[in-house]
Amino acid sequence: REPGSRAKIAVVSRDVDVDPVGACVGMKGARVQNVVQELQGEKIDIVPWSPDPAKFVSNALAPAQVSMVSVDDARRALIVIVPDDQLSLAIGRQGQNVRLAARLLEWKIDVKSETAYTRMMQEGYQSLLEIPGLDTRTVDALYEAGFTSVTELAEATAEEVGQVPAVGPERAAEIVARAREQLEQLEQQEQQEQQEQQAAAGQSAAEVGAEPPAGLDDPQTANG
């Protein structure tokens, strides 16, 4: 809840013949409107609760349409994929919709558009292939197990990676170590590129500032 602005409530019924959302909303919304008035106009979203986090988050982000949900039980994290034209609706004004949904589920929620997710997956797979010593078979197994980028692999523990059948506990520590080395190199390269870009921008600005005003070098223009 964000008092005075908006709240999300999850409801469930043990009786299959009772619609929990409808029971809270009331006839023509009369029941929930009474509560809204008492809260001085605070908006209330009433959504069906579900033990399945993928279904629950889809309900919580309504009315936005959800294309796919990736569930990471260990980290209690969800990646929610929505159509490109539904992204702003899912996130909400100033991120309120996804923020309240995350509080409701008590899970971390990352909402991405379909285009961004596709691009991320392609880049992530390639980043795994660039780790020294990993063949395509191992990369495929890691990717399917949820380690979809060098960053995710570097942040994992050897125990987590060791559970992947194609890896095993014997190779896990070495693979994680290589992933961390690769990630460190990528971060250093990115920092270097940013520094070079900043230096180039500063040099260009200095050159522009050093140029004399147009016409001052021309005696005829200056005198006449």
mmCIF file of N, CA, C and O in Angstrom, residues 62-137:
data_model
loop_
_atom_site.group_PDB
_atom_site.id
_atom_site.type_symbol
_atom_site.label_atom_id
_atom_site.label_comp_id
_atom_site.label_asym_id
_atom_site.label_seq_id
_atom_site.Cartn_x
_atom_site.Cartn_y
_atom_site.Cartn_z
ATOM 1 N N ALA A 62 -2.280 -6.824 -13.480
ATOM 2 C CA ALA A 62 -3.445 -6.480 -14.291
ATOM 3 C C ALA A 62 -3.777 -4.997 -14.098
ATOM 4 O O ALA A 62 -3.539 -4.432 -13.023
ATOM 5 N N PRO A 63 -4.270 -4.356 -15.154
ATOM 6 C CA PRO A 63 -4.807 -4.909 -16.402
ATOM 7 C C PRO A 63 -3.773 -5.163 -17.495
ATOM 8 O O PRO A 63 -4.145 -5.473 -18.627
ATOM 9 N N ALA A 64 -2.489 -5.016 -17.186
ATOM 10 C CA ALA A 64 -1.468 -5.285 -18.208
ATOM 11 C C ALA A 64 -1.465 -6.771 -18.569
ATOM 12 O O ALA A 64 -1.643 -7.635 -17.710
ATOM 13 N N GLN A 65 -1.260 -7.054 -19.844
ATOM 14 C CA GLN A 65 -1.196 -8.434 -20.309
ATOM 15 C C GLN A 65 0.230 -8.966 -20.135
ATOM 16 O O GLN A 65 1.197 -8.258 -20.437
ATOM 17 N N VAL A 66 0.361 -10.180 -19.670
ATOM 18 C CA VAL A 66 1.665 -10.795 -19.438
ATOM 19 C C VAL A 66 1.887 -11.910 -20.456
ATOM 20 O O VAL A 66 1.043 -12.784 -20.619
ATOM 21 N N SER A 67 3.031 -11.865 -21.146
ATOM 22 C CA SER A 67 3.342 -12.880 -22.157
ATOM 23 C C SER A 67 4.011 -14.104 -21.549
ATOM 24 O O SER A 67 3.729 -15.239 -21.919
ATOM 25 N N MET A 68 4.905 -13.866 -20.600
ATOM 26 C CA MET A 68 5.681 -14.967 -20.031
ATOM 27 C C MET A 68 6.260 -14.529 -18.695
ATOM 28 O O MET A 68 6.516 -13.340 -18.480
ATOM 29 N N VAL A 69 6.478 -15.502 -17.816
ATOM 30 C CA VAL A 69 7.103 -15.221 -16.525
ATOM 31 C C VAL A 69 8.220 -16.228 -16.288
ATOM 32 O O VAL A 69 8.008 -17.434 -16.410
ATOM 33 N N SER A 70 9.401 -15.717 -15.961
ATOM 34 C CA SER A 70 10.529 -16.573 -15.599
ATOM 35 C C SER A 70 10.683 -16.529 -14.082
ATOM 36 O O SER A 70 10.835 -15.450 -13.501
ATOM 37 N N VAL A 71 10.638 -17.700 -13.445
ATOM 38 C CA VAL A 71 10.632 -17.780 -11.984
ATOM 39 C C VAL A 71 11.978 -18.289 -11.479
ATOM 40 O O VAL A 71 12.468 -19.333 -11.912
ATOM 41 N N ASP A 72 12.577 -17.544 -10.554
ATOM 42 C CA ASP A 72 13.799 -17.967 -9.879
ATOM 43 C C ASP A 72 13.451 -18.153 -8.403
ATOM 44 O O ASP A 72 13.461 -17.203 -7.627
ATOM 45 N N ASP A 73 13.119 -19.382 -8.020
ATOM 46 C CA ASP A 73 12.682 -19.657 -6.648
ATOM 47 C C ASP A 73 13.779 -19.381 -5.632
ATOM 48 O O ASP A 73 13.502 -18.886 -4.537
ATOM 49 N N ALA A 74 15.018 -19.692 -5.987
ATOM 50 C CA ALA A 74 16.115 -19.534 -5.032
ATOM 51 C C ALA A 74 16.299 -18.081 -4.628
ATOM 52 O O ALA A 74 16.539 -17.767 -3.464
ATOM 53 N N ARG A 75 16.181 -17.184 -5.594
ATOM 54 C CA ARG A 75 16.378 -15.750 -5.322
ATOM 55 C C ARG A 75 15.052 -15.017 -5.104
ATOM 56 O O ARG A 75 15.050 -13.823 -4.887
ATOM 57 N N ARG A 76 13.964 -15.750 -5.208
ATOM 58 C CA ARG A 76 12.624 -15.136 -5.120
ATOM 59 C C ARG A 76 12.539 -13.930 -6.059
ATOM 60 O O ARG A 76 12.198 -12.807 -5.663
ATOM 61 N N ALA A 77 12.874 -14.217 -7.306
ATOM 62 C CA ALA A 77 12.898 -13.160 -8.327
ATOM 63 C C ALA A 77 12.102 -13.606 -9.545
ATOM 64 O O ALA A 77 12.111 -14.789 -9.920
ATOM 65 N N LEU A 78 11.391 -12.661 -10.141
ATOM 66 C CA LEU A 78 10.577 -12.928 -11.317
ATOM 67 C C LEU A 78 10.964 -11.981 -12.443
ATOM 68 O O LEU A 78 11.132 -10.781 -12.223
ATOM 69 N N ILE A 79 11.117 -12.533 -13.636
ATOM 70 C CA ILE A 79 11.249 -11.703 -14.834
ATOM 71 C C ILE A 79 9.930 -11.815 -15.576
ATOM 72 O O ILE A 79 9.536 -12.904 -16.006
ATOM 73 N N VAL A 80 9.225 -10.704 -15.710
ATOM 74 C CA VAL A 80 7.901 -10.686 -16.332
ATOM 75 C C VAL A 80 8.019 -10.046 -17.710
ATOM 76 O O VAL A 80 8.474 -8.900 -17.826
ATOM 77 N N ILE A 81 7.618 -10.794 -18.726
ATOM 78 C CA ILE A 81 7.699 -10.303 -20.099
ATOM 79 C C ILE A 81 6.309 -9.882 -20.552
ATOM 80 O O ILE A 81 5.350 -10.646 -20.430
ATOM 81 N N VAL A 82 6.227 -8.675 -21.069
ATOM 82 C CA VAL A 82 4.941 -8.140 -21.534
ATOM 83 C C VAL A 82 5.109 -7.624 -22.958
ATOM 84 O O VAL A 82 6.214 -7.298 -23.383
ATOM 85 N N PRO A 83 4.015 -7.566 -23.741
ATOM 86 C CA PRO A 83 4.096 -6.957 -25.076
ATOM 87 C C PRO A 83 4.623 -5.529 -24.973
ATOM 88 O O PRO A 83 4.424 -4.854 -23.950
ATOM 89 N N ASP A 84 5.286 -5.084 -26.020
ATOM 90 C CA ASP A 84 5.907 -3.758 -25.992
ATOM 91 C C ASP A 84 4.911 -2.661 -25.623
ATOM 92 O O ASP A 84 5.241 -1.742 -24.863
ATOM 93 N N ASP A 85 3.690 -2.773 -26.140
ATOM 94 C CA ASP A 85 2.711 -1.715 -25.888
ATOM 95 C C ASP A 85 2.065 -1.817 -24.504
ATOM 96 O O ASP A 85 1.245 -0.982 -24.128
ATOM 97 N N GLN A 86 2.442 -2.842 -23.740
ATOM 98 C CA GLN A 86 1.901 -3.019 -22.394
ATOM 99 C C GLN A 86 2.921 -2.663 -21.314
ATOM 100 O O GLN A 86 2.598 -2.705 -20.124
ATOM 101 N N LEU A 87 4.135 -2.299 -21.711
ATOM 102 C CA LEU A 87 5.209 -2.083 -20.745
ATOM 103 C C LEU A 87 4.887 -0.958 -19.765
ATOM 104 O O LEU A 87 4.997 -1.128 -18.546
ATOM 105 N N SER A 88 4.492 0.192 -20.284
ATOM 106 C CA SER A 88 4.213 1.328 -19.415
ATOM 107 C C SER A 88 3.023 1.037 -18.492
ATOM 108 O O SER A 88 3.005 1.453 -17.333
ATOM 109 N N LEU A 89 2.047 0.281 -18.980
ATOM 110 C CA LEU A 89 0.884 -0.081 -18.170
ATOM 111 C C LEU A 89 1.283 -1.017 -17.035
ATOM 112 O O LEU A 89 0.815 -0.891 -15.899
ATOM 113 N N ALA A 90 2.153 -1.970 -17.340
ATOM 114 C CA ALA A 90 2.605 -2.928 -16.325
ATOM 115 C C ALA A 90 3.438 -2.246 -15.245
ATOM 116 O O ALA A 90 3.304 -2.548 -14.053
ATOM 117 N N ILE A 91 4.289 -1.337 -15.647
ATOM 118 C CA ILE A 91 5.147 -0.644 -14.685
ATOM 119 C C ILE A 91 4.339 0.364 -13.874
ATOM 120 O O ILE A 91 4.520 0.483 -12.669
ATOM 121 N N GLY A 92 3.432 1.064 -14.543
ATOM 122 C CA GLY A 92 2.612 2.052 -13.860
ATOM 123 C C GLY A 92 3.291 3.398 -13.753
ATOM 124 O O GLY A 92 4.477 3.541 -14.034
ATOM 125 N N ARG A 93 2.521 4.380 -13.344
ATOM 126 C CA ARG A 93 3.065 5.735 -13.210
ATOM 127 C C ARG A 93 4.133 5.764 -12.113
ATOM 128 O O ARG A 93 3.895 5.351 -10.986
ATOM 129 N N GLN A 94 5.317 6.220 -12.509
ATOM 130 C CA GLN A 94 6.464 6.284 -11.600
ATOM 131 C C GLN A 94 6.775 4.923 -10.967
ATOM 132 O O GLN A 94 7.280 4.844 -9.851
ATOM 133 N N GLY A 95 6.449 3.847 -11.710
ATOM 134 C CA GLY A 95 6.764 2.498 -11.241
ATOM 135 C C GLY A 95 5.866 1.977 -10.141
ATOM 136 O O GLY A 95 6.160 0.949 -9.520
ATOM 137 N N GLN A 96 4.735 2.647 -9.918
ATOM 138 C CA GLN A 96 3.895 2.285 -8.774
ATOM 139 C C GLN A 96 3.276 0.894 -8.901
ATOM 140 O O GLN A 96 3.233 0.133 -7.931
ATOM 141 N N ASN A 97 2.801 0.548 -10.095
ATOM 142 C CA ASN A 97 2.103 -0.729 -10.260
ATOM 143 C C ASN A 97 3.014 -1.915 -9.963
ATOM 144 O O ASN A 97 2.663 -2.825 -9.203
ATOM 145 N N VAL A 98 4.206 -1.914 -10.543
ATOM 146 C CA VAL A 98 5.125 -3.038 -10.324
ATOM 147 C C VAL A 98 5.692 -2.990 -8.903
ATOM 148 O O VAL A 98 5.960 -4.037 -8.295
ATOM 149 N N ARG A 99 5.829 -1.817 -8.345
ATOM 150 C CA ARG A 99 6.344 -1.694 -6.977
ATOM 151 C C ARG A 99 5.365 -2.300 -5.972
ATOM 152 O O ARG A 99 5.757 -3.049 -5.067
ATOM 153 N N LEU A 100 4.082 -1.988 -6.122
ATOM 154 C CA LEU A 100 3.069 -2.555 -5.233
ATOM 155 C C LEU A 100 2.925 -4.065 -5.432
ATOM 156 O O LEU A 100 2.713 -4.817 -4.473
ATOM 157 N N ALA A 101 3.041 -4.497 -6.687
ATOM 158 C CA ALA A 101 2.961 -5.937 -6.964
ATOM 159 C C ALA A 101 4.109 -6.681 -6.286
ATOM 160 O O ALA A 101 3.925 -7.770 -5.731
ATOM 161 N N ALA A 102 5.295 -6.092 -6.302
ATOM 162 C CA ALA A 102 6.455 -6.717 -5.656
ATOM 163 C C ALA A 102 6.252 -6.821 -4.149
ATOM 164 O O ALA A 102 6.612 -7.823 -3.521
ATOM 165 N N ARG A 103 5.650 -5.800 -3.562
ATOM 166 C CA ARG A 103 5.373 -5.845 -2.123
ATOM 167 C C ARG A 103 4.304 -6.890 -1.811
ATOM 168 O O ARG A 103 4.376 -7.585 -0.790
ATOM 169 N N LEU A 104 3.325 -6.988 -2.678
ATOM 170 C CA LEU A 104 2.239 -7.943 -2.463
ATOM 171 C C LEU A 104 2.758 -9.375 -2.499
ATOM 172 O O LEU A 104 2.404 -10.206 -1.671
ATOM 173 N N LEU A 105 3.603 -9.670 -3.480
ATOM 174 C CA LEU A 105 4.136 -11.026 -3.614
ATOM 175 C C LEU A 105 5.311 -11.289 -2.683
ATOM 176 O O LEU A 105 5.631 -12.441 -2.402
ATOM 177 N N GLU A 106 6.002 -10.207 -2.268
ATOM 178 C CA GLU A 106 7.251 -10.315 -1.523
ATOM 179 C C GLU A 106 8.303 -11.031 -2.364
ATOM 180 O O GLU A 106 9.089 -11.841 -1.864
ATOM 181 N N TRP A 107 8.271 -10.703 -3.657
ATOM 182 C CA TRP A 107 9.256 -11.186 -4.611
ATOM 183 C C TRP A 107 9.822 -9.976 -5.359
ATOM 184 O O TRP A 107 9.141 -8.946 -5.487
ATOM 185 N N LYS A 108 11.038 -10.125 -5.854
ATOM 186 C CA LYS A 108 11.604 -9.102 -6.715
ATOM 187 C C LYS A 108 11.035 -9.287 -8.119
ATOM 188 O O LYS A 108 11.012 -10.406 -8.639
ATOM 189 N N ILE A 109 10.556 -8.204 -8.732
ATOM 190 C CA ILE A 109 9.922 -8.288 -10.052
ATOM 191 C C ILE A 109 10.647 -7.383 -11.030
ATOM 192 O O ILE A 109 10.829 -6.185 -10.768
ATOM 193 N N ASP A 110 11.063 -7.948 -12.133
ATOM 194 C CA ASP A 110 11.712 -7.189 -13.205
ATOM 195 C C ASP A 110 10.834 -7.309 -14.444
ATOM 196 O O ASP A 110 10.701 -8.406 -15.005
ATOM 197 N N VAL A 111 10.237 -6.209 -14.876
ATOM 198 C CA VAL A 111 9.342 -6.220 -16.029
ATOM 199 C C VAL A 111 10.115 -5.777 -17.266
ATOM 200 O O VAL A 111 10.778 -4.730 -17.260
ATOM 201 N N LYS A 112 10.008 -6.564 -18.325
ATOM 202 C CA LYS A 112 10.694 -6.241 -19.576
ATOM 203 C C LYS A 112 9.728 -6.393 -20.745
ATOM 204 O O LYS A 112 8.841 -7.247 -20.720
ATOM 205 N N SER A 113 9.961 -5.591 -21.775
ATOM 206 C CA SER A 113 9.178 -5.734 -23.001
ATOM 207 C C SER A 113 9.681 -6.962 -23.765
ATOM 208 O O SER A 113 10.803 -7.442 -23.540
ATOM 209 N N GLU A 114 8.864 -7.474 -24.673
ATOM 210 C CA GLU A 114 9.257 -8.639 -25.463
ATOM 211 C C GLU A 114 10.506 -8.345 -26.288
ATOM 212 O O GLU A 114 11.398 -9.194 -26.407
ATOM 213 N N THR A 115 10.580 -7.147 -26.854
ATOM 214 C CA THR A 115 11.742 -6.775 -27.662
ATOM 215 C C THR A 115 13.008 -6.749 -26.813
ATOM 216 O O THR A 115 14.051 -7.285 -27.206
ATOM 217 N N ALA A 116 12.921 -6.127 -25.637
ATOM 218 C CA ALA A 116 14.085 -6.028 -24.756
ATOM 219 C C ALA A 116 14.516 -7.408 -24.259
ATOM 220 O O ALA A 116 15.710 -7.693 -24.153
ATOM 221 N N TYR A 117 13.553 -8.271 -23.966
ATOM 222 C CA TYR A 117 13.871 -9.605 -23.468
ATOM 223 C C TYR A 117 14.565 -10.442 -24.541
ATOM 224 O O TYR A 117 15.549 -11.139 -24.268
ATOM 225 N N THR A 118 14.072 -10.346 -25.772
ATOM 226 C CA THR A 118 14.703 -11.077 -26.872
ATOM 227 C C THR A 118 16.141 -10.627 -27.066
ATOM 228 O O THR A 118 17.056 -11.446 -27.224
ATOM 229 N N ARG A 119 16.337 -9.324 -27.031
ATOM 230 C CA ARG A 119 17.692 -8.780 -27.187
ATOM 231 C C ARG A 119 18.583 -9.212 -26.030
ATOM 232 O O ARG A 119 19.739 -9.595 -26.216
ATOM 233 N N MET A 120 18.046 -9.188 -24.822
ATOM 234 C CA MET A 120 18.812 -9.585 -23.645
ATOM 235 C C MET A 120 19.225 -11.048 -23.711
ATOM 236 O O MET A 120 20.363 -11.417 -23.391
ATOM 237 N N MET A 121 18.295 -11.904 -24.154
ATOM 238 C CA MET A 121 18.591 -13.322 -24.246
ATOM 239 C C MET A 121 19.675 -13.603 -25.284
ATOM 240 O O MET A 121 20.567 -14.422 -25.075
ATOM 241 N N GLN A 122 19.612 -12.905 -26.414
ATOM 242 C CA GLN A 122 20.627 -13.095 -27.449
ATOM 243 C C GLN A 122 21.998 -12.658 -26.956
ATOM 244 O O GLN A 122 22.999 -13.354 -27.122
ATOM 245 N N GLU A 123 22.047 -11.495 -26.315
ATOM 246 C CA GLU A 123 23.312 -10.985 -25.798
ATOM 247 C C GLU A 123 23.825 -11.866 -24.666
ATOM 248 O O GLU A 123 25.030 -12.120 -24.565
ATOM 249 N N GLY A 124 22.899 -12.338 -23.821
ATOM 250 C CA GLY A 124 23.291 -13.175 -22.702
ATOM 251 C C GLY A 124 23.891 -14.494 -23.148
ATOM 252 O O GLY A 124 24.907 -14.945 -22.614
ATOM 253 N N TYR A 125 23.279 -15.120 -24.146
ATOM 254 C CA TYR A 125 23.787 -16.394 -24.659
ATOM 255 C C TYR A 125 25.189 -16.220 -25.234
ATOM 256 O O TYR A 125 26.084 -17.036 -24.989
ATOM 257 N N GLN A 126 25.381 -15.140 -25.988
ATOM 258 C CA GLN A 126 26.693 -14.875 -26.574
ATOM 259 C C GLN A 126 27.742 -14.628 -25.496
ATOM 260 O O GLN A 126 28.899 -15.038 -25.636
ATOM 261 N N SER A 127 27.328 -13.969 -24.410
ATOM 262 C CA SER A 127 28.291 -13.708 -23.337
ATOM 263 C C SER A 127 28.747 -15.002 -22.665
ATOM 264 O O SER A 127 29.885 -15.106 -22.203
ATOM 265 N N LEU A 128 27.869 -16.014 -22.634
ATOM 266 C CA LEU A 128 28.264 -17.312 -22.095
ATOM 267 C C LEU A 128 29.245 -18.023 -23.018
ATOM 268 O O LEU A 128 30.209 -18.652 -22.563
ATOM 269 N N LEU A 129 29.018 -17.906 -24.310
ATOM 270 C CA LEU A 129 29.909 -18.544 -25.285
ATOM 271 C C LEU A 129 31.319 -17.960 -25.239
ATOM 272 O O LEU A 129 32.288 -18.627 -25.614
ATOM 273 N N GLU A 130 31.434 -16.717 -24.785
ATOM 274 C CA GLU A 130 32.727 -16.049 -24.750
ATOM 275 C C GLU A 130 33.556 -16.435 -23.530
ATOM 276 O O GLU A 130 34.730 -16.067 -23.439
ATOM 277 N N ILE A 131 32.971 -17.199 -22.604
ATOM 278 C CA ILE A 131 33.737 -17.637 -21.429
ATOM 279 C C ILE A 131 34.718 -18.729 -21.862
ATOM 280 O O ILE A 131 34.309 -19.734 -22.451
ATOM 281 N N PRO A 132 35.991 -18.567 -21.595
ATOM 282 C CA PRO A 132 36.999 -19.558 -22.032
ATOM 283 C C PRO A 132 36.703 -20.948 -21.459
ATOM 284 O O PRO A 132 36.357 -21.091 -20.285
ATOM 285 N N GLY A 133 36.809 -21.956 -22.322
ATOM 286 C CA GLY A 133 36.672 -23.334 -21.872
ATOM 287 C C GLY A 133 35.272 -23.897 -21.891
ATOM 288 O O GLY A 133 35.082 -25.078 -21.583
ATOM 289 N N LEU A 134 34.272 -23.080 -22.263
ATOM 290 C CA LEU A 134 32.902 -23.580 -22.312
ATOM 291 C C LEU A 134 32.500 -23.907 -23.746
ATOM 292 O O LEU A 134 32.589 -23.051 -24.619
ATOM 293 N N ASP A 135 32.070 -25.137 -23.965
ATOM 294 C CA ASP A 135 31.610 -25.514 -25.293
ATOM 295 C C ASP A 135 30.106 -25.251 -25.407
ATOM 296 O O ASP A 135 29.435 -24.908 -24.433
ATOM 297 N N THR A 136 29.578 -25.428 -26.613
ATOM 298 C CA THR A 136 28.166 -25.132 -26.856
ATOM 299 C C THR A 136 27.250 -25.996 -26.021
ATOM 300 O O THR A 136 26.216 -25.534 -25.517
ATOM 301 N N ARG A 137 27.616 -27.259 -25.835
ATOM 302 C CA ARG A 137 26.776 -28.178 -25.042
ATOM 303 C C ARG A 137 26.643 -27.675 -23.610
ATOM 304 O O ARG A 137 25.534 -27.667 -23.040
#
